[in-house]
mmCIF file of C-alpha atoms in Angstrom:
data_model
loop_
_atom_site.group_PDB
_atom_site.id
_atom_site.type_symbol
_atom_site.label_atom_id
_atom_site.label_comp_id
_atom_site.label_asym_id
_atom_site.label_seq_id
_atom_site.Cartn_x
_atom_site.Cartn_y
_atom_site.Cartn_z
ATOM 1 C CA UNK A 23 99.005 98.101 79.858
ATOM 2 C CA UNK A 24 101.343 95.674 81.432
ATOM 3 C CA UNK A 25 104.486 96.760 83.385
ATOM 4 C CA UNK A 26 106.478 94.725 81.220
ATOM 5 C CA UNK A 27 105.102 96.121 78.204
ATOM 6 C CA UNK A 28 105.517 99.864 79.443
ATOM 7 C CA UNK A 29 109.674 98.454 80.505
ATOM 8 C CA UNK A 30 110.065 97.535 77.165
ATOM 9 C CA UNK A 31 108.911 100.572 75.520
ATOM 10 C CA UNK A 32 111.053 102.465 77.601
ATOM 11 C CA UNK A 33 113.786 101.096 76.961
ATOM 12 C CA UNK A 34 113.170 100.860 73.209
ATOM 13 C CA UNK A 35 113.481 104.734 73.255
ATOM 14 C CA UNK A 36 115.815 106.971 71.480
ATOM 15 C CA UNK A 37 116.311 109.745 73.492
ATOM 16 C CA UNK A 38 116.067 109.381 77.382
ATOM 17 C CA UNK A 39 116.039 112.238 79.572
ATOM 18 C CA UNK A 40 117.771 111.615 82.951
ATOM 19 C CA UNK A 41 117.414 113.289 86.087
ATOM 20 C CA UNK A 42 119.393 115.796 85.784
ATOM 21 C CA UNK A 43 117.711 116.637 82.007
ATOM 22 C CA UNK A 44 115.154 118.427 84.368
ATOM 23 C CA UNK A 45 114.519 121.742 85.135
ATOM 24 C CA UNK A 46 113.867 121.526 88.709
ATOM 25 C CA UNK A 47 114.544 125.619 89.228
ATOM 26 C CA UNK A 48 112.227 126.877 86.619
ATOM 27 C CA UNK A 49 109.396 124.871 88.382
ATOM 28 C CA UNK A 50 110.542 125.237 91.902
ATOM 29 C CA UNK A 51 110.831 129.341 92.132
ATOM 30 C CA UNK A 52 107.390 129.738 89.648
ATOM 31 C CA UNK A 53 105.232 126.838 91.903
ATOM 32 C CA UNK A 54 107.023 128.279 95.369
ATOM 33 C CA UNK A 55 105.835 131.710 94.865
ATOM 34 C CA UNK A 56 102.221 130.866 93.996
ATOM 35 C CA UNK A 57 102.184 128.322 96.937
ATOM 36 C CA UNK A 58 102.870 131.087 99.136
ATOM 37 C CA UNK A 59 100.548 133.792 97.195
ATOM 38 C CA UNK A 60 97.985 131.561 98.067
ATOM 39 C CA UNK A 61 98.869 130.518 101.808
ATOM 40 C CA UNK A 62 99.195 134.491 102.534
ATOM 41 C CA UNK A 63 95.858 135.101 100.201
ATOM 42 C CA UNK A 64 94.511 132.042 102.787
ATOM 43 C CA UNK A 65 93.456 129.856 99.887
ATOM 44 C CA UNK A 66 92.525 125.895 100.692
ATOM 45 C CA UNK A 67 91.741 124.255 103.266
ATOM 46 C CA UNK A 68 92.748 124.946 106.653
ATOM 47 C CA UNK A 69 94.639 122.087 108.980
ATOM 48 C CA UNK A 70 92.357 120.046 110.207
ATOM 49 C CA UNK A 71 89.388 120.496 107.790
ATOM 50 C CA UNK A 72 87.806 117.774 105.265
ATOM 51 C CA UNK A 73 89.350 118.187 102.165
ATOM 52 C CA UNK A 74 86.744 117.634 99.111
ATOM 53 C CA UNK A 75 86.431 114.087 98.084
ATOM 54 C CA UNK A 76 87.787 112.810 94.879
ATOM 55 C CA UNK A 77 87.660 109.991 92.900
ATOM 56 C CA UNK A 78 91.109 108.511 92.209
ATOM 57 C CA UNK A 79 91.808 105.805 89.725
ATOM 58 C CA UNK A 80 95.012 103.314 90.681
ATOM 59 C CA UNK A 81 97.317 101.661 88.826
ATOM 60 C CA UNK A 82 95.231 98.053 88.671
ATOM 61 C CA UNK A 83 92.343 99.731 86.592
ATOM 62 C CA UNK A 84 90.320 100.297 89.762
ATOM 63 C CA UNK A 85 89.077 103.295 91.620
ATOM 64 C CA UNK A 86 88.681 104.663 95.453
ATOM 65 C CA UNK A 87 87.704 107.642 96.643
ATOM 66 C CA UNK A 88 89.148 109.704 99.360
ATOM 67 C CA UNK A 89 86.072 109.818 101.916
ATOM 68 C CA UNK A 90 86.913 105.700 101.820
ATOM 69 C CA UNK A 91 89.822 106.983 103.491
ATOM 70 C CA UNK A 92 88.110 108.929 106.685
ATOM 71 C CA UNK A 93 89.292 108.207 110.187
ATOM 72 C CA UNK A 94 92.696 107.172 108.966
ATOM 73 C CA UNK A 95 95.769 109.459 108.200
ATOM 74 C CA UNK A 96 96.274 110.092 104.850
ATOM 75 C CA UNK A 97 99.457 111.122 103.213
ATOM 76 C CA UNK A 98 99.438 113.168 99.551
ATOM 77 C CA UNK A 99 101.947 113.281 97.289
ATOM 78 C CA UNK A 100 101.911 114.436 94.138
ATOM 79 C CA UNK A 101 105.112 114.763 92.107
ATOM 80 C CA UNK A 102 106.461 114.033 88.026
ATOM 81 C CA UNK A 103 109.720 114.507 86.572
ATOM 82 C CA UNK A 104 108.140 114.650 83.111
#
């Protein structure tokens, strides 16, 4: 779908929901507590160990994968305020 296209649905919405339409406490006590459960429980991977590989599509229709990636630093982030 084209940017443009996507802009102009947007836009042609009825009901928007802003920023502060979001419940950022409800998620951020419930996903803070399990993130620590599972540090304390020792769950993932440790610092400095290979994380699995994925595949990950991007936003041109393509794909890469994350051992493509190996040697250089990578930076995560994963994040929606849907």
């Amino acid at each position: 779908m084209d940017t443009l296209d996507l802009g102009q649905r947007f836009a042609a919405l009825e009901e928007k929901l802003g920023v502060e339409d979001y419940n950022y406490e409800h998620f951020r006590t419930k996903h803070y507590v399990l993130d620590v459960q599972g540090t304390l429980k020792a769950r993932g991977i440790e610092p400095g160990e290979f994380a699995p590989d994925w595949d990950l599509s991007d936003a041109m229709g393509g794909s890469m994968r994350l051992s493509a990636l190996r040697g250089t630093p990578v930076l995560l982030h994963f994040g929606s305020i849907t």
